[in-house]
Amino acid sequence: MDSEDDFMSTVSSEDDILPDDSDNDDLSGAEDFDFDDEPDPDLGTHKDAEYRKRVAYDVSFTVWQPQDMQKQQDDLINEVNMILDISKGDAAILLRHFRWNKERLIEDYMDRPRKVLEAAGLAQSAAGPQKLEVIPGFVCDICCEEGEGLQSFAIKCGHRYCVDCYRHYLSQKIREEGEAAHIKCPSDGCNLIIDARSLDLLVTPDLTERYHQLLNRTFVEDKDTLKWCPAPDCQNAIECGVKKKDLDKVVPTVSCLCSHRFCFGCILNDHQPAPCELVKKWLKKCADDSETANWISANTKECPKCNSTIEKNGGCNHMTCRKCKHEFCWMCMGLWSEHGTSWYNCNRFEEKSGTEARDAQAKSRVSLERYLHYYNRYANHEQSARLDKDIYVKTERKMVQLQKESGMSWIEVQYLASASQALQTCRQTLMWTYAFAFYLARNNLTEIFEDNQKDLEMAVEALSEMFEKPVTELADSKLKVVIMDKTSYCNKRRVILLQDTARNLAEGIEWPGTKVSDH
Amino acid sequence: MSIQFATKRLGKELQKIQNYLPPGIELVSADNFEEWLVDIRVLDENPLYKGQIYRLKFKFSSSYPIEPPEVVFVKLADRPIPMHPHIYSNGIICLDLLGHQGWSPVQNVESVCMSLQSMLTGNTKNERPPGDEEFVRANRLRPNQIDFYYHDNNV
Ligand SMILES: [Zn+2]
Ligand SMILES: [Zn+2]
Ligand SMILES: [Zn+2]
Ligand SMILES: [Zn+2]
Ligand SMILES: [Zn+2]
Ligand SMILES: [Zn+2]
């Protein structure tokens, strides 16, 4: 599995960067596409220096690996240790208390050192540091035990419990509830946080590791600009400066070193070009409507009175709605009572009640059909994107086979990996363009958007077809050029689509989120 | 956590309860250390609850009292579910004291009953929580798995 991941990450690190058009000069033999008629003023003239320029829809972000985070924490601790002349242990406690905001800590500490120390639970009490004590006549309020030699503990508030109960309590908080830096005194209504020194004293060896793990996590969790990569087993965090309030204007897709691409705003998989809010709305709609959509077939209609779905299961046109008992005619949707004696044979197509019902039915049908139009395409790309995982595996196998058969070197077949990576990324984008388009108000921007969408879709399908060719053909150097060509074209179409959309989103033009009509 | 821990504490509570309970609280059954039944009623003239008795079911885990007990009202022919904006019609109670965040291990069966008594006494609204019907229909979670949002702890 490792090797596959490595193989993926090397390719994906490139895909948010403008494809270098100078490469295409070598591929001008390709008959399928003419790059010159693509409207891309920003492309084409970049040479190496500008090659890595970030595109409009990209947000800047940094990937933090565990060792980076450790180092950053150590650096901050050392700095505070030197500037404020306090021990490293205390510096760490203070930094956590200030949610790793070094500047604010230093400022506050310079102003009122006593108050800061007190708030973080570091102030020296008159009795010296907290320790385990045996106090005659003590009764523990948790276990209700009393007894000679019962060891007890209290933090500064003085709420005292036996050591056993205290440890049970901490174990529950640390193991079950994942708390570490902000555990409160067990007493009812006491909000004093148990300080790190007391925790060090009380936390049992079996919990130490988990406890320190949780403490380390606070470094990420206390900061709005840092989030964990949601990929299973990934230990990295991503730093990104995009604020919550900007999420209607920008879709902050970030990409971890583990190759997982996700939205920094909502942690879901990459959903460019659709903004987070729209994605939430769409997913909810899909969940609500999935049953409705499945129900719809040639044999169902809605009852003209209560709109519940009616299934026709025989030749008789006399329908009685199971829900509201409304009786109507299947053919004309009119009242059955108006049919007089012409049973089983509808000839009343012009009847008023029928026309109105047919209109209402048509209306709800149109809106449903519109939704299904977008949903089917969305679902199709979602499914294909899932199949892309298989394509990867197949590609890898094909490449190995290819190398054996043709004696090509590893580097020479990298183009197949790039091709399947491009397919996956582009399908992911396409999928969300359909959700996006569903909410789009119709205007001239819609047309540009749909043209972009259509171009990308055609490019993707053309590249996708290539993978159906037998390995021997794939090894042909002519086909290699075609595949590289189509890959680069796919990536380019995706960049154009995302760039156009991002620009419009950023400018706040009547775009989803601002004018979402609720379907 | 050893089962003994909960058992020991519950044994002590039981001893105390059998000796004395505040007015309006009555132990119905405590046959084991997993589930107890208690009846409560309000002591004042609040017309919403006057003359009614309500049945509470306590369930204890082996981590009690470090973990809160699961507490619900149960419905019987002569034991309705009290009307309250924080009590669902299936008996589930939305009270921060019973969640992990609001619970303190110094609380006990008696103090929970007293809190519920005063929660009823202070209430004037003859209504269920918003979304009661849907919640009661859809919820399959155990009461203590639900992440209630305690909007208003004063009710
Ligand atoms: Zn104790
Ligand atoms: Zn306290
Ligand atoms: Zn990752
Ligand atoms: Zn998002
Ligand atoms: Zn009907
Ligand atoms: Zn008819």
XYZ file of C-alpha atoms and ligand atoms in Angstrom:
680
model
C 0.000 0.000 0.000
C 2.875 2.299 0.805
C 4.308 2.178 -2.632
C 0.963 3.047 -4.154
C 0.580 6.035 -1.887
C 4.012 7.289 -2.746
C 3.252 6.849 -6.356
C 0.076 8.894 -5.974
C 1.567 11.708 -3.997
C 4.349 12.423 -6.430
C 1.813 12.944 -9.164
C -0.778 14.851 -7.241
C 1.612 17.449 -5.926
C 1.662 18.834 -9.418
C -1.974 19.132 -10.159
C -2.740 22.501 -8.743
C -0.051 24.096 -10.763
C -0.579 25.521 -14.190
C 0.292 23.015 -16.847
C 3.329 24.212 -18.680
C 2.257 24.984 -22.175
C 5.778 24.915 -23.512
C 5.545 21.152 -23.104
C 2.722 21.099 -25.580
C 4.916 22.426 -28.342
C 6.495 19.019 -28.529
C 3.097 17.414 -28.767
C 1.739 19.515 -31.588
C 1.441 16.378 -33.676
C -1.745 15.499 -31.823
C -4.684 15.754 -34.182
C -7.505 15.839 -31.645
C -6.944 19.213 -30.115
C -5.882 22.592 -31.208
C -4.588 24.408 -28.175
C -4.409 27.749 -29.867
C -8.112 28.390 -29.926
C -8.517 27.991 -26.166
C -9.313 31.296 -24.448
C -6.509 31.412 -21.939
C -4.648 34.700 -21.955
C -2.775 33.714 -18.805
C -1.414 30.565 -20.285
C 1.015 29.842 -23.007
C 3.917 32.181 -22.471
C 5.092 31.006 -19.072
C 8.593 29.729 -18.901
C 10.268 27.919 -16.050
C 10.392 30.866 -13.670
C 6.644 31.337 -13.701
C 5.797 27.703 -14.033
C 5.021 27.294 -10.369
C 2.823 30.339 -10.128
C -0.350 29.476 -8.219
C -3.643 29.758 -10.039
C -6.605 31.900 -9.061
C -8.615 29.192 -7.282
C -5.686 28.011 -5.229
C -5.254 28.937 -1.595
C -1.855 28.805 -0.023
C -1.358 26.287 2.722
C 1.391 24.425 4.550
C 1.515 20.771 5.499
C 2.782 20.099 9.006
C 4.219 16.705 9.782
C 4.399 15.472 13.384
C 8.079 16.348 13.664
C 7.391 19.874 12.354
C 4.716 20.370 14.966
C 6.990 19.063 17.700
C 9.741 21.394 16.593
C 7.424 24.369 16.389
C 6.176 23.691 19.923
C 9.721 23.254 21.205
C 10.778 26.498 19.539
C 7.893 28.421 21.067
C 8.576 26.900 24.481
C 12.265 27.797 24.239
C 11.457 31.327 23.206
C 9.039 31.886 26.087
C 11.487 30.191 28.441
C 14.147 32.724 27.475
C 12.082 35.870 27.203
C 10.109 35.399 30.406
C 12.811 33.562 32.305
C 10.562 30.726 33.460
C 11.116 26.990 33.283
C 10.331 25.119 30.074
C 7.657 23.121 31.849
C 5.899 26.294 32.957
C 6.363 27.865 29.532
C 4.556 24.901 27.962
C 1.699 25.185 30.442
C 1.385 28.924 29.826
C 1.478 28.503 26.071
C -1.274 25.896 26.191
C -3.265 28.117 28.487
C -2.941 30.917 25.912
C -3.811 28.515 23.091
C -0.311 28.880 21.654
C -0.675 32.607 21.125
C 2.869 33.558 22.100
C 2.489 37.308 21.564
C -0.533 37.608 23.801
C 1.094 35.481 26.488
C 4.232 37.618 26.573
C 2.262 40.841 26.578
C -0.072 39.744 29.370
C 2.760 38.280 31.389
C 4.784 41.486 31.190
C 1.739 43.412 32.448
C 0.536 41.149 35.233
C 2.720 38.105 35.815
C 0.934 37.027 39.006
C -2.469 37.062 37.416
C -1.295 35.081 34.396
C 0.375 32.453 36.546
C -2.701 32.168 38.704
C -5.043 31.784 35.768
C -2.890 28.995 34.363
C -2.774 27.244 37.717
C 0.908 27.971 38.251
C 0.747 30.394 41.158
C 2.562 29.242 44.276
C 0.087 28.761 47.064
C 1.185 29.540 50.608
C 1.268 25.848 51.393
C 3.683 25.112 48.549
C 2.919 22.850 45.595
C -0.100 20.543 45.705
C 0.694 17.090 47.032
C -1.023 13.901 48.120
C -2.067 14.202 51.734
C -3.601 12.131 54.498
C -6.015 14.296 56.443
C -7.624 12.950 59.613
C -11.414 12.781 59.478
C -11.551 13.257 55.706
C -14.538 11.769 53.840
C -14.398 11.576 50.048
C -17.533 13.001 48.456
C -17.246 10.777 45.372
C -16.844 7.279 46.820
C -18.160 8.283 50.255
C -15.221 6.426 51.826
C -13.458 7.514 54.937
C -10.700 5.832 56.777
C -7.313 5.938 58.304
C -4.574 6.685 55.869
C -6.876 7.559 52.962
C -4.710 9.600 50.584
C -6.394 12.625 49.132
C -5.711 15.462 46.763
C -7.073 18.923 46.038
C -6.171 21.629 43.572
C -6.186 25.267 44.584
C -9.959 25.518 45.058
C -9.597 23.116 47.977
C -12.165 20.575 46.710
C -10.588 17.443 48.084
C -11.143 13.872 46.897
C -9.430 10.585 47.522
C -6.616 9.710 45.140
C -8.467 6.693 43.826
C -11.488 8.752 42.793
C -9.316 11.460 41.357
C -7.536 8.895 39.171
C -10.803 7.294 38.058
C -12.035 10.732 37.144
C -8.922 11.616 35.140
C -8.944 8.272 33.407
C -12.553 8.880 32.292
C -11.684 12.363 31.021
C -8.473 11.373 29.246
C -9.361 7.948 27.900
C -13.070 8.293 27.202
C -13.588 11.978 26.588
C -10.220 12.883 25.057
C -9.584 15.836 27.317
C -6.186 16.839 28.647
C -5.442 20.526 28.785
C -8.822 21.686 30.041
C -10.039 19.158 32.626
C -12.063 20.797 35.383
C -12.103 20.089 39.109
C -14.512 17.174 39.811
C -16.594 19.280 42.148
C -20.057 20.332 40.988
C -19.964 23.802 39.456
C -16.258 24.373 40.115
C -14.651 25.571 36.902
C -11.038 25.524 37.967
C -8.872 23.729 35.414
C -6.636 21.026 36.791
C -3.136 22.340 36.143
C -0.450 20.371 34.364
C 1.651 19.850 37.478
C -1.212 18.230 39.320
C -1.908 16.085 36.294
C 1.702 14.979 36.119
C 1.412 13.971 39.745
C -1.864 12.066 39.339
C -1.881 10.587 35.846
C -1.055 6.893 36.047
C 1.618 5.386 33.763
C -0.947 3.593 31.590
C -2.457 6.972 30.712
C 0.718 8.992 30.303
C 1.150 8.320 26.620
C -2.440 9.124 25.735
C -2.273 12.197 27.921
C 0.792 13.565 26.159
C -0.701 12.690 22.795
C -3.765 14.748 23.668
C -1.628 17.621 24.923
C 0.177 17.618 21.595
C -3.125 17.667 19.759
C -4.074 20.911 21.461
C -1.419 22.605 19.383
C -3.565 21.975 16.305
C -6.986 22.053 17.913
C -6.454 25.370 19.671
C -5.626 27.145 16.424
C -8.182 28.170 13.829
C -5.566 28.137 11.099
C -4.616 24.485 11.676
C -6.658 21.377 10.960
C -5.913 17.665 10.995
C -5.819 15.858 7.697
C -8.925 13.647 7.842
C -7.357 10.733 5.942
C -7.339 7.632 8.119
C -4.007 7.082 9.864
C -2.580 10.372 8.615
C -0.795 12.316 11.365
C -0.309 15.530 9.424
C -2.013 18.849 9.916
C -2.640 21.584 7.363
C -2.227 25.277 8.005
C -4.359 27.612 5.942
C -5.375 31.193 6.498
C -8.795 31.117 4.855
C -11.405 32.459 7.271
C -14.861 31.034 7.825
C -16.516 34.207 6.594
C -14.759 33.924 3.230
C -16.128 30.498 2.434
C -18.763 31.870 0.069
C -16.052 33.459 -2.028
C -13.370 30.810 -2.050
C -13.230 27.025 -1.974
C -10.055 26.255 -0.026
C -8.956 22.884 -1.333
C -5.767 21.713 0.316
C -3.700 18.665 -0.397
C -1.846 16.697 2.233
C 1.487 14.973 1.732
C -0.427 11.712 2.065
C -2.097 12.773 -1.237
C -5.526 13.297 0.324
C -7.204 16.384 -1.099
C -9.840 17.999 1.057
C -11.634 21.250 1.716
C -10.104 23.220 4.578
C -13.472 24.852 5.183
C -15.597 21.771 5.820
C -13.065 18.865 5.813
C -15.040 17.030 3.128
C -13.236 15.728 0.053
C -12.260 18.350 -2.504
C -15.448 19.894 -3.863
C -14.215 22.665 -6.122
C -15.792 24.618 -7.714
C -18.847 24.443 -5.424
C -18.670 26.518 -2.196
C -19.065 24.710 1.159
C -22.542 26.045 1.879
C -23.842 24.815 -1.462
C -22.220 21.430 -0.938
C -23.961 21.054 2.399
C -27.262 21.981 0.830
C -26.802 19.637 -2.097
C -25.811 16.662 0.045
C -28.839 17.234 2.218
C -31.091 17.418 -0.798
C -29.651 14.212 -2.220
C -30.199 12.435 1.081
C -33.787 13.676 1.295
C -34.640 12.943 -2.313
C -32.957 9.630 -2.905
C -36.121 7.701 -2.161
C -38.297 9.968 -4.259
C -35.908 9.584 -7.139
C -35.953 5.824 -6.928
C -39.707 5.750 -6.897
C -40.093 7.604 -10.094
C -40.705 5.389 -13.056
C -43.026 5.288 -15.987
C -45.661 3.727 -13.818
C -45.916 6.316 -11.110
C -47.743 9.593 -10.867
C -48.568 11.863 -7.990
C -52.081 12.050 -6.615
C -53.503 15.386 -7.824
C -54.889 16.086 -4.377
C -52.270 15.108 -1.809
C -49.223 14.609 -4.052
C -48.403 11.212 -2.665
C -46.982 8.835 -5.216
C -49.362 6.416 -6.858
C -48.283 3.342 -8.688
C -50.382 1.898 -11.447
C -50.404 -1.837 -11.448
C -53.176 -2.804 -13.841
C -55.135 -1.712 -16.863
C -57.882 0.122 -15.040
C -57.785 3.913 -15.163
C -59.907 4.377 -12.094
C -57.463 5.249 -9.365
C -58.127 5.673 -5.680
C -55.341 7.284 -3.681
C -54.477 5.049 -0.775
C -53.609 8.017 1.373
C -56.381 10.580 0.867
C -58.945 8.390 -0.889
C -59.151 10.848 -3.763
C -60.617 9.198 -6.862
C -59.254 10.235 -10.205
C -58.544 9.055 -13.711
C -55.055 7.820 -14.518
C -55.189 9.025 -18.090
C -56.372 12.603 -17.677
C -55.797 13.061 -13.928
C -59.333 14.455 -13.752
C -61.993 13.694 -11.141
C -63.352 10.218 -11.597
C -66.854 11.457 -10.783
C -66.815 13.567 -13.952
C -66.344 10.494 -16.076
C -69.968 9.539 -15.766
C -70.616 6.118 -17.119
C -67.712 5.874 -19.513
C -65.947 3.480 -17.193
C -62.547 2.163 -18.105
C -62.369 4.332 -21.155
C -61.249 7.903 -20.717
C -62.527 10.373 -23.258
C -62.588 13.474 -21.097
C -59.161 14.834 -21.800
C -60.417 18.419 -22.045
C -62.184 18.505 -18.713
C -61.138 21.469 -16.544
C -60.285 19.513 -13.415
C -58.067 17.342 -15.572
C -56.205 20.228 -17.203
C -55.407 21.851 -13.887
C -54.226 18.628 -12.372
C -52.119 17.896 -15.436
C -50.487 21.334 -15.162
C -49.684 20.916 -11.511
C -48.331 17.480 -12.219
C -46.254 18.772 -15.087
C -44.792 21.490 -12.908
C -43.644 19.182 -10.172
C -42.418 16.780 -12.826
C -40.323 19.473 -14.446
C -38.688 20.427 -11.193
C -38.054 16.791 -10.374
C -36.708 16.088 -13.818
C -34.431 19.073 -13.559
C -33.063 17.792 -10.295
C -32.638 14.285 -11.688
C -30.790 15.666 -14.684
C -28.112 17.141 -12.443
C -28.226 14.386 -9.886
C -27.675 11.602 -12.417
C -24.628 13.314 -13.830
C -23.305 14.084 -10.384
C -23.813 10.484 -9.283
C -22.285 9.157 -12.482
C -19.071 11.071 -11.931
C -19.059 10.145 -8.286
C -19.259 6.510 -9.255
C -16.632 6.904 -11.940
C -14.409 8.667 -9.453
C -14.737 5.612 -7.231
C -13.856 3.397 -10.176
C -10.772 5.534 -10.635
C -9.324 3.824 -7.609
C -9.540 0.594 -9.598
C -8.061 2.293 -12.614
C -5.070 3.208 -10.494
C -4.486 -0.351 -9.502
C -4.976 -1.529 -13.053
C -2.661 1.167 -14.333
C 0.016 0.147 -11.952
C -0.327 -3.459 -12.987
C -0.330 -2.453 -16.640
C 2.795 -0.414 -16.132
C 4.672 -3.272 -14.561
C 3.541 -5.526 -17.374
C 4.537 -2.885 -19.839
C 7.984 -2.538 -18.408
C 8.518 -6.270 -18.532
C 7.315 -6.572 -22.095
C 8.969 -3.555 -23.612
C 12.001 -2.989 -21.438
C 10.922 0.592 -20.845
C 12.273 2.233 -17.741
C 10.068 3.310 -14.820
C 10.235 6.985 -15.687
C 9.053 6.383 -19.212
C 5.689 5.007 -18.095
C 4.981 7.689 -15.542
C 2.654 9.253 -18.111
C 0.081 6.550 -17.385
C 0.114 7.398 -13.713
C -0.301 11.071 -14.516
C -3.161 10.203 -16.830
C -5.152 8.265 -14.235
C -4.447 10.870 -11.599
C -5.785 13.525 -13.958
C -8.888 11.441 -14.574
C -9.598 11.134 -10.901
C -9.124 14.798 -10.118
C -11.134 15.967 -13.105
C -14.052 13.658 -12.353
C -14.117 14.947 -8.806
C -14.365 18.468 -10.171
C -16.995 17.509 -12.750
C -19.130 15.874 -10.140
C -19.322 19.111 -8.185
C -19.930 21.241 -11.253
C -23.290 19.474 -11.554
C -24.269 20.211 -7.977
C -23.113 23.764 -8.600
C -25.069 24.108 -11.846
C -28.251 22.911 -10.182
C -28.289 26.027 -7.992
C -27.047 28.368 -10.664
C -29.236 31.303 -11.646
C -29.504 31.452 -15.437
C -27.448 34.247 -16.990
C -24.610 34.676 -19.458
C -22.150 33.356 -16.888
C -24.085 30.115 -16.775
C -23.390 29.562 -20.432
C -19.668 30.044 -20.020
C -19.770 27.736 -17.062
C -21.653 25.063 -18.958
C -19.336 25.357 -21.942
C -16.367 24.887 -19.637
C -18.106 21.939 -18.064
C -18.857 20.349 -21.417
C -15.268 20.813 -22.613
C -13.865 19.238 -19.477
C -16.318 16.377 -19.681
C -15.377 15.610 -23.279
C -11.706 15.771 -22.448
C -12.196 13.387 -19.540
C -14.162 10.854 -21.546
C -11.598 10.975 -24.348
C -8.790 10.269 -21.916
C -10.826 7.642 -20.127
C -11.238 5.695 -23.376
C -7.499 5.389 -23.689
C -7.415 3.060 -20.722
C -9.502 0.519 -22.509
C -6.731 -0.163 -24.993
C -4.652 -3.321 -24.657
C -1.266 -3.001 -23.012
C 0.629 -3.702 -26.203
C -0.984 -0.699 -27.823
C -0.355 1.440 -24.756
C 3.328 0.665 -25.149
C 3.341 2.215 -28.589
C 5.185 5.492 -28.481
C 2.628 7.163 -30.715
C -0.126 6.360 -28.256
C 2.050 7.605 -25.455
C 2.144 11.007 -27.084
C -1.625 10.975 -27.508
C -2.199 10.052 -23.874
C 0.194 12.709 -22.591
C -1.526 15.135 -24.842
C -4.994 14.261 -23.612
C -3.828 14.294 -19.991
C -2.404 17.725 -20.321
C -5.553 18.891 -22.076
C -7.747 17.524 -19.260
C -5.701 19.302 -16.629
C -5.799 22.460 -18.640
C -9.581 22.347 -19.078
C -9.960 21.806 -15.355
C -7.755 24.770 -14.555
C -9.733 26.985 -16.899
C -13.054 25.931 -15.429
C -11.899 26.396 -11.859
C -10.240 29.674 -12.621
C -13.298 31.153 -14.301
C -15.550 30.018 -11.495
C -13.193 31.160 -8.764
C -12.938 34.588 -10.326
C -16.706 34.932 -10.427
C -17.103 33.678 -6.893
C -14.471 36.078 -5.626
C -16.201 38.965 -7.327
C -19.431 37.998 -5.644
C -21.431 37.940 -8.840
C -24.922 36.438 -8.615
C -23.668 33.028 -7.951
C -24.799 30.239 -5.673
C -24.823 31.259 -2.056
C -25.991 34.728 -2.961
C -29.000 33.739 -4.988
C -29.789 30.156 -4.333
C -33.331 29.408 -5.256
C -34.600 26.714 -2.962
C -35.786 23.718 -4.888
C -12.862 0.455 35.978
C -13.868 -2.149 38.483
C -17.552 -2.880 38.944
C -16.830 -2.695 42.641
C -16.308 1.012 42.379
C -19.886 1.699 41.312
C -21.306 -0.991 43.567
C -19.606 0.363 46.638
C -20.796 3.859 46.067
C -24.344 2.767 45.202
C -24.437 0.621 48.331
C -23.619 3.663 50.416
C -26.216 5.748 48.612
C -28.844 3.090 49.132
C -28.121 2.908 52.817
C -28.578 6.625 53.111
C -31.696 6.739 50.931
C -33.400 3.977 52.905
C -32.880 6.051 56.014
C -34.060 9.337 54.657
C -35.206 10.974 51.427
C -36.350 14.587 50.972
C -40.119 15.118 50.630
C -41.573 14.340 47.200
C -38.965 11.668 46.399
C -39.654 7.984 46.943
C -37.573 4.937 46.129
C -39.686 2.388 44.230
C -37.122 -0.334 43.658
C -33.379 -0.858 43.937
C -33.016 -4.610 43.505
C -29.567 -4.398 41.968
C -26.854 -1.885 41.235
C -27.743 -1.454 37.565
C -31.234 -0.023 37.578
C -33.273 1.867 40.138
C -36.789 3.275 39.977
C -37.753 6.432 41.832
C -41.020 8.377 42.013
C -40.981 12.139 42.273
C -43.609 14.848 42.584
C -43.431 18.612 42.861
C -44.188 20.146 46.207
C -45.672 23.470 45.255
C -48.951 24.389 43.558
C -47.637 24.509 39.994
C -50.820 23.705 38.034
C -48.805 21.879 35.357
C -47.777 19.116 37.722
C -50.135 19.362 40.684
C -51.354 16.026 41.996
C -49.171 14.019 39.594
C -46.484 11.491 40.362
C -43.694 10.800 37.870
C -41.572 7.677 37.546
C -37.821 7.975 36.963
C -35.567 5.159 35.804
C -31.853 5.352 36.700
C -29.353 3.141 34.909
C -25.806 2.956 36.231
C -22.674 1.957 34.359
C -19.688 0.420 36.077
C -18.054 3.859 35.906
C -20.703 5.492 38.048
C -20.343 8.076 39.623
C -17.412 9.145 37.468
C -19.812 8.793 34.549
C -23.356 10.154 34.870
C -26.238 7.699 35.216
C -28.763 7.426 32.404
C -31.976 8.987 33.692
C -35.356 8.941 31.903
C -38.995 9.356 32.810
C -41.042 6.227 32.190
C -44.680 6.173 31.233
C -47.215 4.028 33.063
C -50.996 4.173 33.365
C -50.745 6.362 36.461
C -47.322 7.875 35.708
C -47.380 10.358 32.796
C -44.350 12.037 31.219
C -44.235 15.576 32.650
C -44.809 18.410 30.210
C -41.635 20.490 29.959
C -39.643 22.216 27.177
C -36.644 20.018 28.057
C -38.440 16.700 28.399
C -39.295 14.756 25.253
C -42.538 12.841 25.117
C -40.613 9.546 25.201
C -39.214 10.474 28.604
C -35.734 11.521 27.505
C -34.476 14.505 29.471
C -32.315 17.257 28.034
C -30.438 18.506 31.086
C -26.758 19.456 31.153
C -26.337 17.961 34.596
C -26.895 14.510 33.040
C -24.369 14.980 30.223
C -20.624 14.384 30.441
C -19.862 18.085 30.443
C -22.245 19.070 33.211
C -22.009 15.997 35.410
C -19.926 16.032 38.548
C -19.072 12.800 40.372
C -20.185 14.351 43.624
C -23.765 14.268 42.339
C -25.923 11.309 43.317
C -29.399 9.829 42.831
C -30.874 12.078 45.462
C -29.343 15.265 44.064
C -30.458 14.378 40.528
C -34.026 13.856 41.760
C -33.949 17.179 43.549
C -32.642 18.937 40.445
C -35.468 17.432 38.389
C -38.001 18.451 41.025
C -36.842 22.031 40.874
C -36.660 21.933 37.095
C -40.377 21.122 37.096
C -41.259 23.529 39.877
C -39.728 26.455 38.048
C -41.395 25.745 34.732
C -44.437 27.613 33.429
C -44.443 26.458 29.814
C -46.919 23.767 28.914
C -44.870 22.516 25.975
C -42.439 19.917 24.631
C -38.956 20.665 23.233
C -38.930 21.933 19.650
C -38.854 19.033 17.193
C -40.231 16.614 19.792
C -42.292 14.576 17.352
C -39.456 14.073 14.914
C -36.950 13.339 17.656
C -39.197 10.760 19.269
C -39.834 9.105 15.903
C -36.251 9.112 14.630
C -34.068 8.734 17.701
C -32.469 5.331 18.145
C -29.658 6.478 20.429
C -29.369 5.860 24.120
C -30.065 9.039 26.082
C -26.438 9.511 27.082
C -25.209 9.147 23.504
C -27.199 12.158 22.418
C -25.318 15.399 22.057
C -27.852 17.817 23.399
C -27.243 21.456 22.901
C -28.083 23.001 26.237
C -29.443 26.281 24.957
C -30.960 27.420 28.189
C -30.059 25.988 31.529
C -32.378 28.237 33.468
C -35.564 26.557 32.385
Zn -13.041 8.750 46.758
Zn -12.829 22.757 42.687
Zn -2.863 13.461 5.123
Zn -15.901 22.813 1.925
Zn -54.125 11.380 -2.477
Zn -60.260 10.406 -17.745
